[in-house]
CSV table of C-alpha atoms in Angstrom, one decimal:
chain,number,residue,atom,x,y,z
A,221,UNK,CA,-81.1,-172.5,-60.6
A,222,UNK,CA,-79.2,-175.5,-59.2
A,223,UNK,CA,-76.2,-176.7,-61.1
A,224,UNK,CA,-77.5,-180.3,-61.5
A,225,UNK,CA,-76.4,-182.9,-64.1
A,226,UNK,CA,-77.7,-182.0,-67.5
A,227,UNK,CA,-80.0,-185.1,-67.7
A,228,UNK,CA,-81.2,-185.1,-64.1
A,229,UNK,CA,-84.9,-184.5,-65.2
A,230,UNK,CA,-85.0,-186.6,-68.3
A,231,UNK,CA,-87.0,-189.5,-66.8
A,232,UNK,CA,-89.5,-187.3,-65.0
A,233,UNK,CA,-90.5,-183.7,-65.0
A,234,UNK,CA,-89.3,-182.9,-61.5
A,235,UNK,CA,-90.0,-179.6,-60.0
A,236,UNK,CA,-87.0,-177.3,-59.5
A,237,UNK,CA,-85.1,-177.4,-56.1
A,238,UNK,CA,-86.6,-174.1,-55.3
A,239,UNK,CA,-90.1,-175.4,-55.9
A,240,UNK,CA,-89.5,-178.6,-54.0
A,241,UNK,CA,-88.1,-176.7,-51.0
A,242,UNK,CA,-91.0,-174.3,-50.9
A,243,UNK,CA,-93.5,-177.2,-51.1
A,244,UNK,CA,-91.6,-178.9,-48.3
A,245,UNK,CA,-91.9,-175.8,-46.0
A,246,UNK,CA,-95.6,-175.7,-46.6
A,247,UNK,CA,-96.1,-179.3,-45.6
A,248,UNK,CA,-93.4,-180.2,-43.0
A,249,UNK,CA,-95.3,-178.8,-40.0
A,250,UNK,CA,-93.8,-175.3,-39.6
A,251,UNK,CA,-97.1,-173.5,-40.6
A,252,UNK,CA,-96.1,-170.3,-42.5
A,253,UNK,CA,-98.7,-167.6,-42.1
A,254,UNK,CA,-97.8,-165.8,-45.4
A,255,UNK,CA,-96.7,-166.6,-48.9
A,256,UNK,CA,-93.1,-165.9,-49.5
A,257,UNK,CA,-90.2,-166.8,-51.9
A,258,UNK,CA,-87.4,-169.1,-51.0
A,259,UNK,CA,-83.7,-168.4,-51.8
A,260,UNK,CA,-81.3,-171.3,-51.8
A,261,UNK,CA,-78.2,-169.2,-51.1
A,262,UNK,CA,-76.8,-170.7,-47.9
A,263,UNK,CA,-77.9,-167.7,-45.7
A,264,UNK,CA,-80.5,-167.7,-43.0
A,265,UNK,CA,-83.9,-166.4,-44.0
A,266,UNK,CA,-86.9,-165.8,-41.7
A,267,UNK,CA,-90.7,-165.8,-42.2
A,268,UNK,CA,-93.8,-165.4,-40.1
A,269,UNK,CA,-95.6,-168.5,-38.8
A,270,UNK,CA,-99.0,-169.0,-37.3
A,271,UNK,CA,-99.0,-167.5,-33.8
A,272,UNK,CA,-96.5,-164.7,-34.6
A,273,UNK,CA,-97.6,-161.2,-33.8
A,274,UNK,CA,-96.7,-157.9,-35.3
A,275,UNK,CA,-93.3,-158.1,-37.1
A,276,UNK,CA,-92.3,-161.3,-35.4
A,277,UNK,CA,-90.8,-164.0,-37.6
A,278,UNK,CA,-90.3,-167.3,-35.8
A,279,UNK,CA,-89.9,-169.4,-38.9
A,280,UNK,CA,-86.5,-169.8,-40.5
A,281,UNK,CA,-84.6,-171.7,-43.1
A,282,UNK,CA,-81.2,-172.2,-44.6
A,283,UNK,CA,-80.8,-174.0,-47.9
A,284,UNK,CA,-78.0,-174.6,-50.4
A,285,UNK,CA,-78.2,-174.7,-54.2
A,286,UNK,CA,-75.8,-176.7,-56.4
A,287,UNK,CA,-75.1,-180.4,-57.1
A,288,UNK,CA,-77.0,-181.6,-54.0
A,289,UNK,CA,-79.6,-179.0,-52.9
A,290,UNK,CA,-80.3,-179.4,-49.2
A,291,UNK,CA,-81.2,-177.4,-46.1
A,292,UNK,CA,-83.2,-177.1,-42.9
A,293,UNK,CA,-86.4,-175.3,-42.0
A,294,UNK,CA,-87.5,-174.6,-38.5
A,295,UNK,CA,-89.8,-172.7,-36.1
A,296,UNK,CA,-88.1,-171.0,-33.1
A,297,UNK,CA,-91.5,-170.8,-31.4
A,298,UNK,CA,-92.0,-174.5,-31.2
A,299,UNK,CA,-88.4,-175.6,-31.4
A,300,UNK,CA,-89.1,-177.9,-34.4
A,301,UNK,CA,-86.6,-178.4,-37.2
A,302,UNK,CA,-86.9,-180.4,-40.4
A,303,UNK,CA,-84.0,-181.4,-42.7
A,304,UNK,CA,-84.5,-181.5,-46.4
A,305,UNK,CA,-82.8,-182.5,-49.6
A,306,UNK,CA,-84.0,-182.2,-53.2
A,307,UNK,CA,-85.3,-185.1,-55.3
A,308,UNK,CA,-82.8,-185.2,-58.1
A,309,UNK,CA,-84.3,-188.2,-60.0
A,310,UNK,CA,-82.3,-191.0,-58.4
A,311,UNK,CA,-81.4,-192.5,-55.0
A,312,UNK,CA,-78.7,-190.3,-53.5
A,313,UNK,CA,-75.2,-191.8,-53.2
A,314,UNK,CA,-73.3,-192.1,-49.9
A,315,UNK,CA,-71.2,-189.1,-50.9
A,316,UNK,CA,-74.4,-187.1,-51.6
A,317,UNK,CA,-75.9,-188.2,-48.3
A,318,UNK,CA,-72.7,-187.1,-46.5
A,319,UNK,CA,-72.9,-183.7,-48.2
A,320,UNK,CA,-76.6,-183.4,-47.1
A,321,UNK,CA,-75.7,-184.1,-43.5
A,322,UNK,CA,-72.8,-181.6,-43.6
A,323,UNK,CA,-75.1,-178.9,-45.0
A,324,UNK,CA,-77.9,-179.6,-42.5
A,325,UNK,CA,-75.4,-179.3,-39.6
A,326,UNK,CA,-74.1,-176.0,-41.1
A,327,UNK,CA,-77.7,-174.7,-41.4
A,328,UNK,CA,-78.4,-175.5,-37.8
A,329,UNK,CA,-75.2,-173.7,-36.7
A,330,UNK,CA,-76.2,-170.6,-38.6
A,331,UNK,CA,-79.7,-170.7,-37.1
A,332,UNK,CA,-78.3,-171.0,-33.6
A,333,UNK,CA,-75.9,-168.1,-34.1
A,334,UNK,CA,-78.7,-165.9,-35.5
A,335,UNK,CA,-81.0,-166.8,-32.7
A,336,UNK,CA,-78.5,-165.9,-30.0
A,337,UNK,CA,-77.7,-162.6,-31.7
A,338,UNK,CA,-81.5,-161.7,-31.8
A,339,UNK,CA,-81.8,-162.8,-28.1
A,340,UNK,CA,-78.9,-160.5,-27.1
A,341,UNK,CA,-80.5,-157.6,-28.9
A,342,UNK,CA,-83.8,-158.3,-27.2
A,343,UNK,CA,-82.0,-158.5,-23.8
A,344,UNK,CA,-80.3,-155.2,-24.3
A,345,UNK,CA,-83.6,-153.6,-25.5
A,346,UNK,CA,-85.5,-154.8,-22.4
A,347,UNK,CA,-82.8,-153.6,-20.1
A,348,UNK,CA,-82.8,-150.2,-21.7
A,349,UNK,CA,-86.6,-150.0,-21.4
A,350,UNK,CA,-86.4,-150.9,-17.6
A,351,UNK,CA,-83.5,-148.6,-16.8
A,352,UNK,CA,-85.4,-145.3,-16.3
A,353,UNK,CA,-88.5,-146.9,-14.8
A,354,UNK,CA,-89.5,-147.2,-11.1
A,355,UNK,CA,-91.5,-150.2,-9.8
A,356,UNK,CA,-95.3,-149.8,-9.9
A,357,UNK,CA,-97.5,-150.1,-6.8
A,358,UNK,CA,-100.8,-150.6,-8.6
A,359,UNK,CA,-102.3,-151.4,-12.0
A,360,UNK,CA,-105.8,-152.3,-13.3
A,361,UNK,CA,-104.6,-155.9,-14.1
A,362,UNK,CA,-103.4,-156.4,-10.5
A,363,UNK,CA,-106.6,-154.9,-9.1
A,364,UNK,CA,-108.6,-157.3,-11.2
A,365,UNK,CA,-106.5,-160.3,-10.0
A,366,UNK,CA,-106.5,-158.9,-6.4
A,367,UNK,CA,-102.7,-159.2,-6.1
A,368,UNK,CA,-99.9,-156.9,-5.2
A,369,UNK,CA,-97.0,-155.6,-7.3
A,370,UNK,CA,-93.7,-157.2,-6.6
A,371,UNK,CA,-90.9,-155.8,-8.8
A,372,UNK,CA,-93.1,-155.0,-11.8
A,373,UNK,CA,-92.9,-152.0,-14.1
A,374,UNK,CA,-95.2,-150.2,-16.5
A,375,UNK,CA,-94.8,-149.1,-20.1
A,376,UNK,CA,-95.8,-145.7,-21.4
A,377,UNK,CA,-99.0,-147.2,-23.0
A,378,UNK,CA,-100.1,-148.7,-19.7
A,379,UNK,CA,-98.9,-152.3,-19.9
A,380,UNK,CA,-97.3,-154.1,-17.0
A,381,UNK,CA,-93.7,-155.3,-17.6
A,382,UNK,CA,-92.6,-158.5,-16.0
A,383,UNK,CA,-88.8,-159.0,-16.4
A,384,UNK,CA,-87.7,-162.5,-17.4
A,385,UNK,CA,-84.4,-163.6,-15.9
A,386,UNK,CA,-82.2,-166.3,-17.3
A,387,UNK,CA,-79.1,-167.1,-15.1
A,388,UNK,CA,-79.7,-164.0,-13.1
A,389,UNK,CA,-79.7,-161.6,-16.1
A,390,UNK,CA,-82.7,-159.9,-17.7
A,391,UNK,CA,-83.1,-161.6,-21.1
A,392,UNK,CA,-86.7,-160.8,-22.0
A,393,UNK,CA,-90.0,-159.5,-20.6
A,394,UNK,CA,-93.7,-160.3,-20.6
A,395,UNK,CA,-96.2,-157.4,-21.2
A,396,UNK,CA,-99.7,-157.5,-19.8
A,397,UNK,CA,-102.4,-155.0,-20.8
A,398,UNK,CA,-105.0,-153.7,-18.3
A,399,UNK,CA,-107.4,-156.2,-19.9
A,400,UNK,CA,-105.0,-159.1,-19.3
A,401,UNK,CA,-103.7,-159.5,-22.8
A,402,UNK,CA,-100.2,-161.0,-22.6
A,403,UNK,CA,-97.3,-160.8,-25.0
A,404,UNK,CA,-93.6,-161.7,-24.7
A,405,UNK,CA,-90.9,-159.3,-26.0
A,406,UNK,CA,-90.2,-160.2,-29.6
A,407,UNK,CA,-87.1,-162.4,-30.0
A,408,UNK,CA,-86.4,-162.5,-26.3
A,409,UNK,CA,-85.0,-165.7,-24.7
A,410,UNK,CA,-87.6,-167.4,-22.4
A,411,UNK,CA,-86.3,-171.0,-22.2
A,412,UNK,CA,-85.2,-171.5,-18.6
A,413,UNK,CA,-86.5,-168.0,-17.7
A,414,UNK,CA,-88.2,-167.0,-14.5
A,415,UNK,CA,-89.4,-164.1,-12.4
A,416,UNK,CA,-89.0,-164.4,-8.7
A,417,UNK,CA,-91.6,-163.1,-6.2
A,418,UNK,CA,-90.3,-162.9,-2.7
A,419,UNK,CA,-86.9,-164.0,-1.6
A,420,UNK,CA,-84.4,-164.6,-4.4
A,421,UNK,CA,-82.2,-166.7,-2.2
A,422,UNK,CA,-84.4,-168.9,0.0
A,423,UNK,CA,-82.9,-170.6,3.1
A,424,UNK,CA,-82.4,-174.4,3.2
A,425,UNK,CA,-85.6,-176.3,4.0
A,426,UNK,CA,-87.8,-173.3,3.1
A,427,UNK,CA,-90.7,-173.7,0.7
A,428,UNK,CA,-90.2,-172.8,-3.0
A,429,UNK,CA,-93.3,-172.6,-5.2
A,430,UNK,CA,-92.9,-172.7,-9.0
A,431,UNK,CA,-96.3,-171.6,-10.4
A,432,UNK,CA,-96.9,-170.8,-14.1
A,433,UNK,CA,-97.9,-167.1,-14.1
A,434,UNK,CA,-97.4,-163.9,-12.1
A,435,UNK,CA,-100.9,-163.6,-10.6
A,436,UNK,CA,-100.7,-167.2,-9.2
A,437,UNK,CA,-97.2,-166.4,-7.8
A,438,UNK,CA,-98.4,-163.2,-6.2
A,439,UNK,CA,-101.4,-164.9,-4.8
A,440,UNK,CA,-99.3,-167.6,-3.2
């Protein structure tokens, strides 16, 4: 439990910081998909949110427990973040406010470090998956869309693999089943990502199309 002043809850039966933070997570807009317990220990914790698949956990939080319980909860899928501090029964002082801000900043730093670590693991995993494979020439999804294969690969269970590049390096992948079901590699970086169809280094004055999906790109 938080080390709060002995009389902090005399005037009103306030919920504990743990309860307050859990309620905040449920209502701030992150949309957890499962019930879970919160731990205010200053470490990053993750949880599944609506839209996650399999073992994916896009939700995260970091919260601190002592004289001024505070933290941050966020959703890597949407990019949203929400700062929080506990209701301790009185208006917080400037000193307490400064402590909240410091902790929120630290929580965000821990989140970014963890996210980069997970993205690096995903990048290495995708590269290892692609290493022994040869590009495919046909696939049921491509036949359905009436497009060719331009630098695509195929998993052992028959899904197409579209590498996703960020800054010229494979950082993630999109998988497409024969029926057209799509899924990104768990934890992989996709912000600023691309897959090039055709010339990677177009000449000046040439036309460069930036469509949304592979089938559209291949059609163009």
